[in-house]
Amino acid sequence: GAVVSQHPSWVICKSGTSVKIECRSLDFQATTMFWYRQFPKQSLMLMATSNEGSKATYEQGVEKDKFLINHASLTLSTLTVTSAHPEDSSFYICSAQDGGGGNTIYFGEGSWLTVV
Amino acid sequence: AQTVTQSQPEMSVQEAETVTLSCTYDTSESDYYLFWYKQPPSRQMILVIRQEAYKQQNATENRFSVNFQKAAKSFSLKISDSQLGDAAMYFCAYRRPYTGANSKLTFGKGITLSVRP
């Protein structure tokens, strides 16, 4: 089946620095990808919709300047957490829609971010 | 706006027994998709089962089946012959049948299922 790869799986960064998380669709083209944040034992919270070749659409309450999303190609979207703070520590997960495969949505493996 | 409600935060089932996880949703649309996702401790989201609203027949996947009641906007998941590996968090989700931004998933709060040996 289709695969979405997310990298890195784990990352630790210092407060004030920026960290980038990649989401790649390995065997299909994804014009749309979604970025979620998940706190322990809670549901997935949609942060933004990443659109290839255009600006991301952010959900209400999500800081655009803090969570930068770039979708420069049909197989890659990146989430950059800028000026990271400890409260940004969380599990981040992406998903991508296979427009040519029944519009199925596939999830990446997720990325654990710890800000120290 | 569409909403998905999972009112039970936790459930437990004896190994080899059957358990049903409840989900209700609210939408004004007639065509949509419903899903159950499993999230084990690894946090990988695994699609368990999918139901198209226009199909009257309930979806089944091996030990997993759903009871889809469109008029009642209910979508429960039945797990038969429960196994230890079924222990996970389960999310009910709704999606419109479109591509692009309109295809985003709306998730319920999830339910933690434990399986007793």
Short mmCIF file of C-alpha atoms in Angstrom, two decimals:
data_model
loop_
_atom_site.label_atom_id
_atom_site.label_comp_id
_atom_site.label_asym_id
_atom_site.label_seq_id
_atom_site.Cartn_x
_atom_site.Cartn_y
_atom_site.Cartn_z
CA GLY A 1 0.00 0.00 0.00
CA ALA A 2 0.88 3.65 -0.19
CA VAL A 3 3.42 4.93 2.29
CA VAL A 4 3.91 8.26 3.96
CA SER A 5 7.29 8.73 5.60
CA GLN A 6 7.86 11.24 8.36
CA HIS A 7 11.28 12.31 9.56
CA PRO A 8 12.70 12.57 12.13
CA SER A 9 10.87 10.18 14.42
CA TRP A 10 12.40 11.78 17.50
CA VAL A 11 14.03 15.15 17.90
CA ILE A 12 15.30 17.09 20.87
CA CYS A 13 16.09 20.75 20.47
CA LYS A 14 17.01 23.64 22.69
CA SER A 15 14.63 26.45 23.52
CA GLY A 16 14.80 29.24 21.02
CA THR A 17 15.98 27.13 18.13
CA SER A 18 14.00 25.94 15.12
CA VAL A 19 13.32 22.38 14.09
CA LYS A 20 12.04 20.99 10.81
CA ILE A 21 9.88 17.89 10.35
CA GLU A 22 9.45 16.35 6.92
CA CYS A 23 6.49 14.46 5.52
CA ARG A 24 6.98 12.56 2.26
CA SER A 25 4.59 10.55 0.16
CA LEU A 26 6.80 7.78 -1.19
CA ASP A 27 4.78 6.27 -4.01
CA PHE A 28 2.06 8.75 -4.82
CA GLN A 29 1.63 12.45 -5.42
CA ALA A 30 -0.10 14.41 -2.72
CA THR A 31 -1.44 17.83 -3.56
CA THR A 32 -2.77 18.08 -0.02
CA MET A 33 -1.17 17.09 3.24
CA PHE A 34 -2.39 17.64 6.76
CA TRP A 35 -0.44 18.37 9.92
CA TYR A 36 -1.74 17.32 13.33
CA ARG A 37 -0.58 17.71 16.89
CA GLN A 38 -1.45 15.17 19.53
CA PHE A 39 -1.11 15.41 23.30
CA PRO A 40 -0.94 12.25 25.42
CA LYS A 41 -4.19 10.31 25.52
CA GLN A 42 -5.95 12.93 23.43
CA SER A 43 -7.23 13.08 19.92
CA LEU A 44 -5.44 14.45 16.89
CA MET A 45 -5.77 18.21 16.57
CA LEU A 46 -5.56 19.52 13.02
CA MET A 47 -3.05 22.33 12.84
CA ALA A 48 -3.04 23.15 9.15
CA THR A 49 -3.71 21.95 5.65
CA SER A 50 -0.69 22.02 3.40
CA ASN A 51 -1.38 22.80 -0.25
CA GLU A 52 1.22 22.12 -2.93
CA GLY A 53 2.40 25.33 -4.51
CA SER A 54 0.35 27.64 -2.33
CA LYS A 55 0.05 28.86 1.22
CA ALA A 56 -1.04 26.54 3.97
CA THR A 57 -4.43 26.93 5.56
CA TYR A 58 -4.15 27.17 9.33
CA GLU A 59 -6.78 26.20 11.86
CA GLN A 60 -8.04 28.80 14.26
CA GLY A 61 -5.68 29.38 17.13
CA VAL A 62 -2.58 28.01 15.39
CA GLU A 63 0.23 30.55 15.05
CA LYS A 64 1.27 30.81 11.42
CA ASP A 65 4.61 32.42 12.20
CA LYS A 66 5.49 29.77 14.72
CA PHE A 67 4.50 26.71 12.73
CA LEU A 68 5.78 27.29 9.23
CA ILE A 69 4.51 24.90 6.59
CA ASN A 70 5.99 24.53 3.15
CA HIS A 71 4.68 22.21 0.44
CA ALA A 72 7.10 22.83 -2.39
CA SER A 73 6.59 19.58 -4.26
CA LEU A 74 3.91 16.97 -4.78
CA THR A 75 5.68 14.55 -2.46
CA LEU A 76 7.06 16.71 0.33
CA SER A 77 5.63 18.96 3.01
CA THR A 78 7.64 20.36 5.89
CA LEU A 79 6.64 21.73 9.26
CA THR A 80 9.13 24.06 10.92
CA VAL A 81 8.64 24.91 14.56
CA THR A 82 10.34 28.26 15.01
CA SER A 83 11.74 29.64 18.26
CA ALA A 84 10.73 26.46 20.00
CA HIS A 85 9.57 26.55 23.61
CA PRO A 86 9.08 23.63 26.01
CA GLU A 87 5.31 23.93 25.55
CA ASP A 88 5.80 23.03 21.89
CA SER A 89 6.92 19.59 22.98
CA SER A 90 4.41 17.17 21.53
CA PHE A 91 3.75 14.43 18.99
CA TYR A 92 3.32 15.76 15.48
CA ILE A 93 1.82 13.61 12.73
CA CYS A 94 1.16 14.25 9.07
CA SER A 95 -1.19 12.68 6.58
CA ALA A 96 -1.41 12.82 2.82
CA GLN A 97 -4.22 12.20 0.39
CA ASP A 98 -3.65 9.96 -2.58
CA GLY A 99 -5.75 11.72 -5.18
CA GLY A 100 -5.25 8.92 -7.65
CA GLY A 101 -5.96 6.09 -5.25
CA GLY A 102 -9.55 6.50 -4.23
CA ASN A 103 -8.72 9.63 -2.30
CA THR A 104 -7.44 7.52 0.54
CA ILE A 105 -5.61 9.34 3.32
CA TYR A 106 -2.41 7.83 4.67
CA PHE A 107 -0.61 8.77 7.86
CA GLY A 108 3.05 9.19 8.58
CA GLU A 109 4.66 7.51 11.57
CA GLY A 110 4.71 10.73 13.57
CA SER A 111 7.46 12.77 15.17
CA TRP A 112 8.15 13.29 18.84
CA LEU A 113 9.47 16.77 19.57
CA THR A 114 11.04 17.57 22.92
CA VAL A 115 12.17 21.12 23.59
CA VAL A 116 14.60 21.49 26.48
CA ALA B 1 -19.76 21.87 10.92
CA GLN B 2 -19.33 18.16 11.32
CA THR B 3 -18.74 16.68 14.75
CA VAL B 4 -17.80 13.20 15.92
CA THR B 5 -18.60 12.01 19.44
CA GLN B 6 -17.06 9.12 21.29
CA SER B 7 -18.54 9.27 24.76
CA GLN B 8 -16.72 6.32 26.32
CA PRO B 9 -13.12 7.22 27.23
CA GLU B 10 -12.13 3.67 28.18
CA MET B 11 -13.30 0.11 27.72
CA SER B 12 -11.98 -3.27 28.66
CA VAL B 13 -12.60 -6.68 27.13
CA GLN B 14 -11.57 -10.22 27.95
CA GLU B 15 -9.37 -11.91 25.40
CA ALA B 16 -11.44 -13.89 22.84
CA GLU B 17 -14.60 -11.97 23.74
CA THR B 18 -16.46 -9.40 21.68
CA VAL B 19 -16.52 -5.66 22.32
CA THR B 20 -18.40 -2.79 20.70
CA LEU B 21 -17.07 0.75 20.54
CA SER B 22 -19.62 3.50 20.06
CA CYS B 23 -19.50 6.56 17.86
CA THR B 24 -22.05 9.14 16.81
CA TYR B 25 -21.63 11.98 14.40
CA ASP B 26 -23.46 15.01 13.18
CA THR B 27 -23.58 16.26 9.61
CA SER B 28 -26.03 17.84 7.24
CA GLU B 29 -24.53 16.12 4.23
CA SER B 30 -25.82 12.94 2.65
CA ASP B 31 -22.57 11.60 1.22
CA TYR B 32 -19.49 11.09 3.35
CA TYR B 33 -16.99 8.55 4.62
CA LEU B 34 -16.67 7.15 8.12
CA PHE B 35 -13.58 5.48 9.53
CA TRP B 36 -12.25 3.69 12.56
CA TYR B 37 -8.54 4.16 13.18
CA LYS B 38 -6.41 2.23 15.65
CA GLN B 39 -3.48 3.90 17.38
CA PRO B 40 -1.28 1.46 19.33
CA PRO B 41 1.45 2.63 21.72
CA SER B 42 3.74 3.14 18.72
CA ARG B 43 1.40 6.02 17.79
CA GLN B 44 1.13 4.85 14.18
CA MET B 45 -2.37 5.52 12.87
CA ILE B 46 -3.76 2.32 11.38
CA LEU B 47 -6.94 2.27 9.32
CA VAL B 48 -9.21 -0.44 10.69
CA ILE B 49 -12.31 -0.06 8.59
CA ARG B 50 -14.01 2.37 6.24
CA GLN B 51 -17.69 2.92 5.41
CA GLU B 52 -19.14 4.92 2.57
CA ALA B 53 -22.40 6.55 3.56
CA TYR B 54 -24.14 5.67 0.31
CA LYS B 55 -23.61 1.97 0.98
CA GLN B 56 -26.29 0.35 3.10
CA GLN B 57 -24.23 -2.76 3.72
CA ASN B 58 -22.10 -2.64 6.83
CA ALA B 59 -18.36 -2.88 6.20
CA THR B 60 -16.42 -5.85 7.57
CA GLU B 61 -12.71 -6.58 7.76
CA ASN B 62 -11.95 -9.98 9.27
CA ARG B 63 -12.72 -9.66 13.01
CA PHE B 64 -13.82 -6.05 12.68
CA SER B 65 -17.28 -4.99 11.59
CA VAL B 66 -19.39 -1.89 11.88
CA ASN B 67 -23.01 -1.17 12.60
CA PHE B 68 -23.77 1.86 10.44
CA GLN B 69 -27.10 3.50 11.18
CA LYS B 70 -27.30 6.48 8.85
CA ALA B 71 -30.61 7.86 10.08
CA ALA B 72 -29.43 7.68 13.67
CA LYS B 73 -25.96 8.94 12.70
CA SER B 74 -24.38 6.12 14.57
CA PHE B 75 -21.26 4.17 13.59
CA SER B 76 -20.16 1.53 16.08
CA LEU B 77 -17.21 -0.84 15.75
CA LYS B 78 -17.47 -4.46 16.81
CA ILE B 79 -14.31 -6.40 17.49
CA SER B 80 -14.84 -10.15 17.64
CA ASP B 81 -12.47 -12.68 19.21
CA SER B 82 -10.48 -9.89 20.84
CA GLN B 83 -6.74 -10.33 20.89
CA LEU B 84 -4.04 -8.79 23.07
CA GLY B 85 -2.80 -6.89 20.03
CA ASP B 86 -6.13 -5.11 19.77
CA ALA B 87 -5.26 -3.05 22.83
CA ALA B 88 -4.92 0.51 21.59
CA MET B 89 -6.64 3.84 21.30
CA TYR B 90 -9.43 3.81 18.71
CA PHE B 91 -10.63 6.89 16.89
CA CYS B 92 -13.83 7.31 14.95
CA ALA B 93 -13.48 9.79 12.08
CA TYR B 94 -15.61 11.52 9.47
CA ARG B 95 -14.60 12.85 6.09
CA ARG B 96 -16.30 14.48 3.16
CA PRO B 97 -15.87 12.65 -0.17
CA TYR B 98 -13.72 15.33 -1.76
CA THR B 99 -10.09 15.98 -2.52
CA GLY B 100 -7.93 18.73 -1.18
CA ALA B 101 -8.64 20.75 1.92
CA ASN B 102 -12.26 19.59 1.98
CA SER B 103 -11.07 16.05 2.59
CA LYS B 104 -9.79 16.70 6.10
CA LEU B 105 -10.67 14.16 8.75
CA THR B 106 -12.73 15.10 11.79
CA PHE B 107 -11.84 12.86 14.72
CA GLY B 108 -13.66 11.86 17.86
CA LYS B 109 -11.87 12.06 21.20
CA GLY B 110 -10.92 8.43 21.05
CA ILE B 111 -11.40 5.46 23.32
CA THR B 112 -8.71 3.45 25.04
CA LEU B 113 -9.34 -0.26 24.72
CA SER B 114 -7.57 -2.67 27.03
CA VAL B 115 -7.63 -6.44 26.55
CA ARG B 116 -7.43 -8.69 29.60
CA PRO B 117 -5.57 -11.99 29.14
#
